[in-house]
PDB file of C-alpha atoms in Angstrom:
ATOM      1  CA  MET A   1      12.961  16.717 -27.544  1.00 45.00           C
ATOM      2  CA  PRO A   2       9.944  14.319 -26.987  1.00 51.00           C
ATOM      3  CA  ASP A   3      10.147  11.303 -24.699  1.00 60.00           C
ATOM      4  CA  HIS A   4      10.576   7.959 -26.015  1.00 78.00           C
ATOM      5  CA  THR A   5       7.493   5.796 -26.036  1.00 82.00           C
ATOM      6  CA  PHE A   6       7.035   2.154 -25.281  1.00 86.00           C
ATOM      7  CA  GLY A   7       4.033  -0.148 -24.967  1.00 89.00           C
ATOM      8  CA  ILE A   8       2.659  -2.412 -22.219  1.00 91.00           C
ATOM      9  CA  THR A   9       0.755  -5.438 -23.249  1.00 92.00           C
ATOM     10  CA  LEU A  10      -0.974  -7.516 -20.662  1.00 90.00           C
ATOM     11  CA  GLN A  11      -1.502 -11.186 -20.894  1.00 89.00           C
ATOM     12  CA  PRO A  12      -3.643 -13.143 -21.476  1.00 90.00           C
ATOM     13  CA  SER A  13      -5.848 -10.328 -22.571  1.00 91.00           C
ATOM     14  CA  ALA A  14      -3.366  -8.920 -24.968  1.00 93.00           C
ATOM     15  CA  ASP A  15      -4.693  -5.388 -24.122  1.00 92.00           C
ATOM     16  CA  HIS A  16      -2.139  -2.828 -25.117  1.00 94.00           C
ATOM     17  CA  TYR A  17      -1.275   0.577 -23.313  1.00 94.00           C
ATOM     18  CA  PRO A  18       1.088   3.099 -24.730  1.00 93.00           C
ATOM     19  CA  ALA A  19       3.537   4.858 -22.380  1.00 91.00           C
ATOM     20  CA  GLU A  20       6.048   7.594 -22.193  1.00 90.00           C
ATOM     21  CA  ALA A  21       9.468   7.016 -20.938  1.00 85.00           C
ATOM     22  CA  SER A  22       8.725   9.611 -18.130  1.00 86.00           C
ATOM     23  CA  GLN A  23       5.802   7.470 -16.860  1.00 87.00           C
ATOM     24  CA  THR A  24       5.801   4.512 -14.483  1.00 86.00           C
ATOM     25  CA  ILE A  25       4.013   1.385 -15.756  1.00 88.00           C
ATOM     26  CA  LEU A  26       1.357   2.310 -13.078  1.00 89.00           C
ATOM     27  CA  GLN A  27       0.568   5.815 -14.443  1.00 91.00           C
ATOM     28  CA  ALA A  28       0.541   4.302 -18.113  1.00 92.00           C
ATOM     29  CA  LEU A  29      -1.940   1.705 -17.105  1.00 92.00           C
ATOM     30  CA  GLU A  30      -4.274   4.118 -15.161  1.00 93.00           C
ATOM     31  CA  ARG A  31      -3.864   6.778 -17.922  1.00 94.00           C
ATOM     32  CA  GLY A  32      -5.219   4.056 -20.271  1.00 93.00           C
ATOM     33  CA  GLY A  33      -8.246   3.358 -18.087  1.00 94.00           C
ATOM     34  CA  LEU A  34      -7.228   0.199 -16.474  1.00 91.00           C
ATOM     35  CA  GLU A  35      -7.862   0.053 -12.747  1.00 87.00           C
ATOM     36  CA  PHE A  36      -4.781  -1.678 -11.380  1.00 79.00           C
ATOM     37  CA  PRO A  37      -4.248  -2.693  -7.643  1.00 81.00           C
ATOM     38  CA  ALA A  38      -1.723  -0.432  -6.103  1.00 84.00           C
ATOM     39  CA  PHE A  39      -2.092   0.300  -2.408  1.00 85.00           C
ATOM     40  CA  CYS A  40       1.306   2.277  -1.643  1.00 88.00           C
ATOM     41  CA  ARG A  41       1.756   3.416  -5.386  1.00 84.00           C
ATOM     42  CA  HIS A  42       5.444   3.277  -5.091  1.00 81.00           C
ATOM     43  CA  GLY A  43       5.962  -0.673  -5.448  1.00 79.00           C
ATOM     44  CA  HIS A  44       6.884  -1.264  -1.813  1.00 86.00           C
ATOM     45  CA  CYS A  45       3.770  -3.240  -0.574  1.00 88.00           C
ATOM     46  CA  GLY A  46       3.853  -5.690  -3.474  1.00 86.00           C
ATOM     47  CA  LEU A  47       0.264  -5.504  -4.331  1.00 86.00           C
ATOM     48  CA  CYS A  48       0.817  -4.444  -7.821  1.00 82.00           C
ATOM     49  CA  ARG A  49       3.546  -6.939  -8.517  1.00 84.00           C
ATOM     50  CA  ALA A  50       3.725  -8.194 -12.113  1.00 84.00           C
ATOM     51  CA  ARG A  51       5.984 -10.459 -14.189  1.00 87.00           C
ATOM     52  CA  LEU A  52       7.942  -9.074 -17.027  1.00 86.00           C
ATOM     53  CA  LEU A  53       7.419 -11.527 -20.004  1.00 88.00           C
ATOM     54  CA  SER A  54       9.613  -9.761 -22.611  1.00 87.00           C
ATOM     55  CA  GLY A  55      11.785  -6.642 -23.033  1.00 86.00           C
ATOM     56  CA  THR A  56      13.699  -4.813 -20.611  1.00 84.00           C
ATOM     57  CA  LEU A  57      13.154  -2.176 -17.847  1.00 79.00           C
ATOM     58  CA  ALA A  58      15.683   0.521 -16.860  1.00 74.00           C
ATOM     59  CA  PRO A  59      16.233   1.032 -13.192  1.00 73.00           C
ATOM     60  CA  GLU A  60      14.182   3.598 -11.596  1.00 67.00           C
ATOM     61  CA  ASP A  61      15.996   6.888 -10.700  1.00 62.00           C
ATOM     62  CA  ARG A  62      15.201   7.347  -6.948  1.00 56.00           C
ATOM     63  CA  THR A  63      17.524  10.135  -6.243  1.00 52.00           C
ATOM     64  CA  GLN A  64      15.961  13.402  -4.975  1.00 48.00           C
ATOM     65  CA  PRO A  65      16.787  16.848  -6.322  1.00 50.00           C
ATOM     66  CA  ALA A  66      18.845  18.927  -4.213  1.00 46.00           C
TER      67      ALA A  66
END
């Protein structure tokens, strides 16, 4: 079964980046060719912080497989 897809639109440029549900926002932006500041690559340092203007985000599953 294919992943659900969604889109990321940056403001004020209105640039649109498609993404799959299995990707992080950072992965989708980088796959689309955007160089986005992300020092730690996990959202801990806050460098890549962004504001959600519309839509919703599902909480990330941070559990580790056994």
